[in-house]
């Protein structure tokens, strides 16, 4: 009867457990009775124990079967450990975990990637980032907050590093002693989460533990202008593309010996749409904005925010936005807003980079992209 049972069926077995050299677990069960709880259909659309790999699209079409593979499950054990590490690290540093709305009246990261939804008789948008709300909470006196939540971007590009629904780990803090204090908190939290994850999955024999990068703090700080020199276009003040990021990641490894690095002092021209980014007092053509990169992949951006309402309003106008549609955000700046700063960290990109798999989609259970809305 066992021989006729299709693979992947669910059975209840009673039997005798004996030590066995043949089995990789070191034991084998010799059944005395067997009950079929759920008989699998045959053939399977995707092999679970086969050595031959299937195309990613086929795997994602039949994701439930794909997730049964220990090598795939290992990624989600890593993901859970990293998230647990972050939660501990932020909480220990006095950050309060918060949740902000995902249905919004306006976006913060540019109109092109907004998803519109019908909200009764008026339009609404899915949140691209908790940006406006985490800043408003500074005015509410919360001082240190973090949020781990979905963010939605209508990314039309079909790349290995963009998805339309991702998990954003956002943090915001009041009264930073300048942008470097933000970077110090961020790098310490990243290093601590990584250490926690390595121990947690390591003790369970997860093979991904051995491949995790060293996060030796402080991470190098590389001015944006130096990156442009590396790219052979000094002073161009053009945003970094995927290929540029890879070159910078390779140089950071070669010359500074670190898989993690900050790119600091983003030019105002590059951040023109980022209306909430504060311009530097002594160099208004530069912002206090930075990115955190890991081996050529941007995983975070953040910086000091503009907390002065007159300048913030000017920035909105020069970004081509209408301040009147940001009134509930602006109100938070009218009645006492402390200086503040923060960052948005891409959880999927981080887990993807740590797991060393080819595509960011493999770091999510059921990824969403331009073409995929199920399973
Ligand atoms: P930004 O737009 O740079 O900044 O996003 C922050 C981080 O989120 C991740 N990310 C993505 N991951 C997967 N797929 C996508 N389509 C995608 N888009 C972004 C990246 C990125 O570094 N409000 C600011 C943050 C801030 O200033 O606090 C923001 O959203 O890892």
CSV table of C-alpha atoms and ligand atoms in Angstrom, one decimal, residues 109 129 131 134 153 155 161-163 166 170 276 289 298-302 305 342-346 349 360, ligand 1:
chain,number,residue,atom,x,y,z
A,109,UNK,CA,7.8,59.1,-2.6
A,129,UNK,CA,6.3,54.4,3.0
A,131,UNK,CA,7.2,58.6,6.0
A,134,UNK,CA,6.6,58.6,11.4
A,153,UNK,CA,5.1,50.7,-5.1
A,155,UNK,CA,7.2,49.6,-9.9
A,161,UNK,CA,15.6,44.0,-6.9
A,162,UNK,CA,12.1,45.5,-7.2
A,163,UNK,CA,8.8,44.1,-6.0
A,166,UNK,CA,7.7,44.9,0.3
A,170,UNK,CA,11.2,52.4,9.3
A,276,UNK,CA,11.3,66.2,3.6
A,289,UNK,CA,20.8,62.4,3.4
A,298,UNK,CA,21.0,49.9,-1.6
A,299,UNK,CA,19.2,48.6,1.5
A,300,UNK,CA,18.4,51.9,3.3
A,301,UNK,CA,17.9,55.6,2.8
A,302,UNK,CA,17.5,58.2,5.4
A,305,UNK,CA,14.4,65.9,8.0
A,342,UNK,CA,15.2,58.6,10.4
A,343,UNK,CA,15.5,55.9,7.7
A,344,UNK,CA,13.6,53.3,5.7
A,345,UNK,CA,15.2,49.9,5.5
A,346,UNK,CA,14.2,47.3,2.9
A,349,UNK,CA,16.5,43.3,0.0
A,360,UNK,CA,14.5,39.3,-4.3
B,1,LIG,P1,13.3,54.6,-0.3
B,1,LIG,O1,12.4,55.0,-1.3
B,1,LIG,O2,14.8,54.7,-0.6
B,1,LIG,O3,13.1,55.6,1.0
B,1,LIG,O4,13.0,53.2,0.3
B,1,LIG,C1,13.7,52.7,1.4
B,1,LIG,C2,14.2,51.3,1.2
B,1,LIG,O5,13.1,50.4,0.9
B,1,LIG,C3,13.5,49.4,0.0
B,1,LIG,N1,12.7,49.5,-1.3
B,1,LIG,C4,12.3,48.4,-2.0
B,1,LIG,N2,12.5,47.1,-1.8
B,1,LIG,C5,11.9,46.2,-2.7
B,1,LIG,N3,11.2,46.6,-3.8
B,1,LIG,C6,11.0,47.9,-4.0
B,1,LIG,N4,10.2,48.3,-5.0
B,1,LIG,C7,11.5,48.9,-3.1
B,1,LIG,N5,11.5,50.3,-3.0
B,1,LIG,C8,12.2,50.6,-1.9
B,1,LIG,C9,15.0,49.7,-0.3
B,1,LIG,C10,15.1,51.1,0.0
B,1,LIG,O6,16.5,51.4,0.4
B,1,LIG,N6,10.8,57.4,3.1
B,1,LIG,C11,12.1,57.0,2.6
B,1,LIG,C12,12.9,56.5,3.8
B,1,LIG,C13,13.3,57.6,4.8
B,1,LIG,O7,13.8,58.6,4.4
B,1,LIG,O8,13.1,57.3,6.0
B,1,LIG,C14,12.0,55.9,1.6
B,1,LIG,O9,10.9,55.3,1.5
B,1,LIG,O10,15.7,48.9,0.5
